[in-house]
């Protein structure tokens, strides 16, 4: 086994011009396999020709049980595939036992979101006796009401709004446009902001004029919105890990929790693929599971 590993590493150096760091990673991955096989077989590791698919399945299972991340396991499998592929070329193995093995599925991190009560506290934080507070309240209400990305929010212009119908035209990823509904609270907040903005010395005009502006009358930036959100999170005593995108996560989660079907949520979010939206069903299911385990007498 050791001799085969050295031949493979020399091949990487000479023919593939691999870096020292790459060589080190391959060596560690292959030595880890050899150590596992020696331990499980109670002696020296077998030659590459004596390693089977079952051996490698056991190795992958051991890595997972030891708590290795799916990305790490996938990288080690890639090393093994390359090693045995070289062995096939050199003639010291007849098959590549790593080839049939699939990479483990990466666990998608569940999105952070606020509860409806926390959203209420956040939206009540901006003061309504100043222009900046009215603007900030309109921003937060609009982001949550329509489930907007931060880039979509700052791109909204006056001509994109139809407050009478409660609709905003949104320019999403890939230049895709969609119409997003606005709730009554968002419409009210926008009306109050527009009435105050009209008194602004630098107020822009025309359908292309930015809806949300800074004190100089220029379109507000995504960075400014993120800083503004952080300020109100602290004021409301909420988790400061919350980002502007967390409001979009909250929007989707709350809709599903209240019975909205996933395809409608997909349309509202502007997702091209339903797969992207499905992560919110995991959040909803997790919440239901917690409720079930807390309330059902025979759940535990």
XYZ file of C-alpha atoms in Angstrom:
300
model
C 0.000 0.000 0.000
C 2.708 2.479 0.983
C 4.673 1.911 -2.218
C 1.547 2.471 -4.327
C 0.791 5.687 -2.475
C 4.303 7.005 -3.123
C 4.047 6.181 -6.833
C 0.741 8.025 -7.002
C 2.140 11.099 -5.207
C 5.162 11.134 -7.527
C 2.741 11.046 -10.462
C 0.937 14.091 -9.039
C 4.231 15.968 -8.710
C 5.721 15.053 -12.074
C 2.725 14.873 -14.401
C 0.113 17.092 -12.813
C 2.453 19.661 -11.253
C 0.488 19.455 -7.992
C 1.406 21.866 -5.213
C 3.040 20.768 -1.970
C -0.221 21.464 -0.135
C -2.175 19.265 -2.570
C 0.366 16.439 -2.181
C 0.091 16.758 1.604
C -3.722 16.506 1.467
C -3.646 13.401 -0.764
C -1.056 11.767 1.475
C -3.120 12.400 4.608
C -6.293 11.074 2.956
C -4.618 7.862 1.772
C -2.766 7.300 5.049
C -6.070 7.683 6.910
C -7.589 4.914 4.766
C -4.553 2.674 5.325
C -4.785 3.232 9.079
C -8.503 2.400 9.086
C -7.970 -0.815 7.100
C -5.066 -1.898 9.304
C -7.213 -1.334 12.399
C -10.274 -3.159 11.105
C -8.270 -6.112 9.723
C -5.938 -6.396 12.672
C -2.650 -6.169 10.803
C -0.973 -4.382 7.930
C -3.242 -2.648 5.391
C -3.932 -4.725 2.264
C -2.486 -3.814 -1.139
C -4.748 -1.620 -3.305
C -5.887 -4.707 -5.248
C -7.230 -6.164 -2.003
C -9.449 -3.155 -1.163
C -13.112 -3.644 -2.019
C -16.149 -1.418 -2.347
C -17.355 -2.798 1.004
C -14.094 -1.725 2.648
C -14.584 1.802 1.386
C -18.243 1.872 2.385
C -17.179 0.969 5.902
C -14.536 3.676 5.847
C -17.029 6.325 4.737
C -19.473 5.204 7.422
C -16.712 5.430 10.043
C -15.901 8.978 8.953
C -19.540 9.999 9.232
C -19.904 8.393 12.656
C -16.772 10.224 13.796
C -18.484 13.518 12.955
C -16.632 14.488 9.789
C -18.489 17.053 7.699
C -20.003 15.843 4.396
C -17.626 18.177 2.524
C -14.618 16.517 4.158
C -15.900 13.014 3.387
C -16.513 14.043 -0.237
C -12.976 15.365 -0.534
C -11.519 12.127 0.815
C -13.609 10.115 -1.637
C -12.288 12.285 -4.475
C -8.746 11.475 -3.355
C -9.520 7.753 -3.348
C -11.099 7.880 -6.813
C -8.009 9.583 -8.207
C -5.714 7.087 -6.475
C -7.510 4.021 -7.819
C -7.904 5.581 -11.261
C -4.126 5.890 -11.375
C -3.883 2.281 -10.171
C -6.028 1.152 -13.099
C -3.707 2.944 -15.490
C -0.666 1.386 -13.863
C -2.249 -2.061 -13.764
C -2.055 -2.774 -10.030
C -5.850 -2.774 -9.604
C -8.531 -4.245 -11.861
C -11.368 -1.952 -10.766
C -11.872 1.391 -9.058
C -13.723 0.506 -5.824
C -14.252 4.188 -5.007
C -16.096 4.947 -8.241
C -19.517 3.498 -7.255
C -19.579 5.423 -3.966
C -21.691 8.553 -3.879
C -20.688 11.659 -2.015
C -22.695 12.198 1.159
C -25.436 14.772 0.908
C -24.439 18.066 2.382
C -26.707 19.217 5.163
C -28.227 22.497 4.168
C -28.069 25.003 6.950
C -31.558 25.970 7.984
C -32.159 29.688 7.491
C -32.359 31.983 10.493
C -35.730 33.663 10.892
C -37.691 35.670 13.427
C -40.973 34.645 14.997
C -44.076 36.717 14.209
C -43.827 38.289 17.672
C -40.179 39.238 17.070
C -41.048 40.676 13.668
C -43.701 42.800 15.369
C -41.147 44.177 17.840
C -38.696 44.948 15.061
C -41.233 46.728 12.868
C -42.385 48.843 15.818
C -38.829 50.055 16.552
C -38.347 52.907 14.040
C -39.621 56.251 15.408
C -42.436 57.812 13.404
C -41.768 61.437 14.360
C -38.783 61.792 12.019
C -38.304 61.329 8.277
C -35.543 58.751 8.760
C -37.764 56.715 11.084
C -40.662 56.749 8.624
C -38.324 55.671 5.854
C -36.819 52.888 7.969
C -40.249 51.617 8.981
C -41.338 51.603 5.322
C -38.178 49.682 4.372
C -38.651 47.000 7.027
C -42.385 46.650 6.366
C -41.817 46.335 2.618
C -39.022 43.778 2.939
C -41.076 41.567 5.232
C -44.434 42.101 3.519
C -43.151 41.237 0.032
C -40.270 38.909 0.970
C -37.751 41.021 -0.917
C -34.027 40.489 -1.210
C -32.079 43.528 -0.069
C -30.896 44.213 -3.620
C -34.488 44.080 -4.857
C -35.588 46.510 -2.156
C -33.040 49.244 -2.864
C -33.774 48.950 -6.605
C -37.471 49.839 -6.140
C -38.372 53.098 -7.894
C -41.497 55.203 -7.698
C -42.855 53.746 -10.932
C -42.664 50.230 -9.502
C -45.306 50.888 -6.857
C -49.063 50.681 -7.208
C -50.198 51.414 -3.678
C -53.880 51.469 -4.621
C -53.590 47.841 -5.747
C -51.036 46.945 -3.070
C -48.455 45.756 -5.614
C -44.745 46.337 -6.170
C -42.847 45.348 -9.302
C -39.631 43.589 -8.348
C -36.510 43.024 -10.438
C -35.015 39.767 -9.222
C -32.058 37.605 -10.112
C -31.325 37.060 -13.785
C -33.312 40.206 -14.632
C -36.534 38.332 -13.934
C -39.412 40.575 -12.953
C -42.320 39.664 -10.727
C -45.232 41.401 -9.071
C -45.235 41.104 -5.291
C -48.242 41.903 -3.098
C -47.942 44.391 -0.258
C -49.937 44.078 2.956
C -51.917 46.948 4.458
C -49.228 47.731 7.037
C -46.586 48.070 4.324
C -48.877 50.224 2.163
C -49.592 52.500 5.131
C -45.887 52.806 5.977
C -45.033 53.610 2.347
C -47.751 56.264 2.134
C -46.459 57.946 5.292
C -42.883 57.868 4.005
C -43.856 59.275 0.608
C -45.808 62.114 2.220
C -42.757 63.002 4.325
C -40.289 62.458 1.477
C -42.100 65.051 -0.618
C -40.970 67.659 1.895
C -37.350 66.608 1.377
C -35.221 69.295 -0.241
C -33.480 66.761 -2.446
C -36.551 64.705 -3.310
C -36.081 62.991 -6.715
C -38.890 63.036 -9.267
C -40.118 60.789 -12.082
C -40.989 57.107 -12.342
C -37.299 56.155 -12.177
C -36.761 58.068 -8.944
C -35.574 55.826 -6.097
C -38.247 54.977 -3.557
C -35.841 54.877 -0.611
C -33.263 57.671 -0.428
C -30.608 58.885 1.979
C -30.465 62.413 3.377
C -28.886 63.622 0.141
C -31.779 62.344 -1.954
C -29.741 59.518 -3.485
C -30.803 55.871 -3.650
C -30.064 54.132 -0.370
C -27.398 51.410 -0.445
C -27.619 47.803 0.724
C -24.903 48.553 3.276
C -26.970 51.372 4.773
C -30.010 49.094 5.054
C -27.930 46.426 6.814
C -26.585 48.983 9.312
C -30.073 50.344 9.885
C -31.439 46.868 10.588
C -28.635 46.151 13.054
C -29.499 49.325 14.962
C -33.165 48.400 15.349
C -32.368 44.800 16.275
C -30.335 46.082 19.215
C -33.085 48.493 20.199
C -35.665 45.697 20.150
C -33.375 43.255 21.999
C -33.398 40.786 19.105
C -30.779 38.377 17.789
C -28.128 40.475 16.019
C -27.315 37.517 13.746
C -30.457 38.563 11.895
C -29.665 39.942 8.446
C -31.853 41.656 5.843
C -32.219 38.231 4.205
C -33.604 36.895 7.499
C -36.725 38.991 6.881
C -37.188 37.145 3.592
C -36.672 33.831 5.419
C -39.243 34.919 8.012
C -41.715 35.870 5.274
C -41.505 32.418 3.643
C -41.565 30.482 6.914
C -44.579 32.337 8.275
C -46.536 31.794 5.053
C -45.915 28.031 5.137
C -46.673 27.852 8.855
C -50.074 29.353 8.118
C -50.968 26.931 5.355
C -49.663 28.527 2.149
C -48.749 25.947 -0.487
C -45.116 25.718 -1.471
C -45.626 26.567 -5.142
C -47.330 29.841 -4.228
C -44.437 30.671 -1.909
C -42.036 29.828 -4.744
C -43.803 32.366 -6.973
C -43.837 35.014 -4.250
C -40.116 34.580 -3.594
C -39.268 34.591 -7.290
C -37.424 31.272 -7.102
C -36.789 29.680 -10.468
C -36.627 26.191 -8.961
C -38.926 24.638 -6.377
C -35.885 22.932 -4.844
C -34.670 26.313 -3.576
C -37.980 26.924 -1.821
C -38.107 23.493 -0.213
C -35.615 24.424 2.490
C -38.418 26.397 4.141
C -40.519 23.259 4.439
C -37.724 21.830 6.617
C -37.971 24.873 8.867
C -41.737 24.539 9.068
C -41.522 20.811 9.737
C -38.952 21.369 12.473
C -41.250 23.876 14.162
C -44.178 21.458 13.935
C -42.024 18.704 15.386
C -41.129 20.849 18.396
C -44.797 21.653 18.975
C -45.728 17.978 18.646
C -43.061 16.802 21.058
C -44.042 19.445 23.571
C -47.790 18.881 23.363
C -48.418 15.224 22.513
C -48.640 12.978 25.603
C -46.942 10.056 23.851
C -44.419 11.924 21.720
C -41.404 11.366 23.942
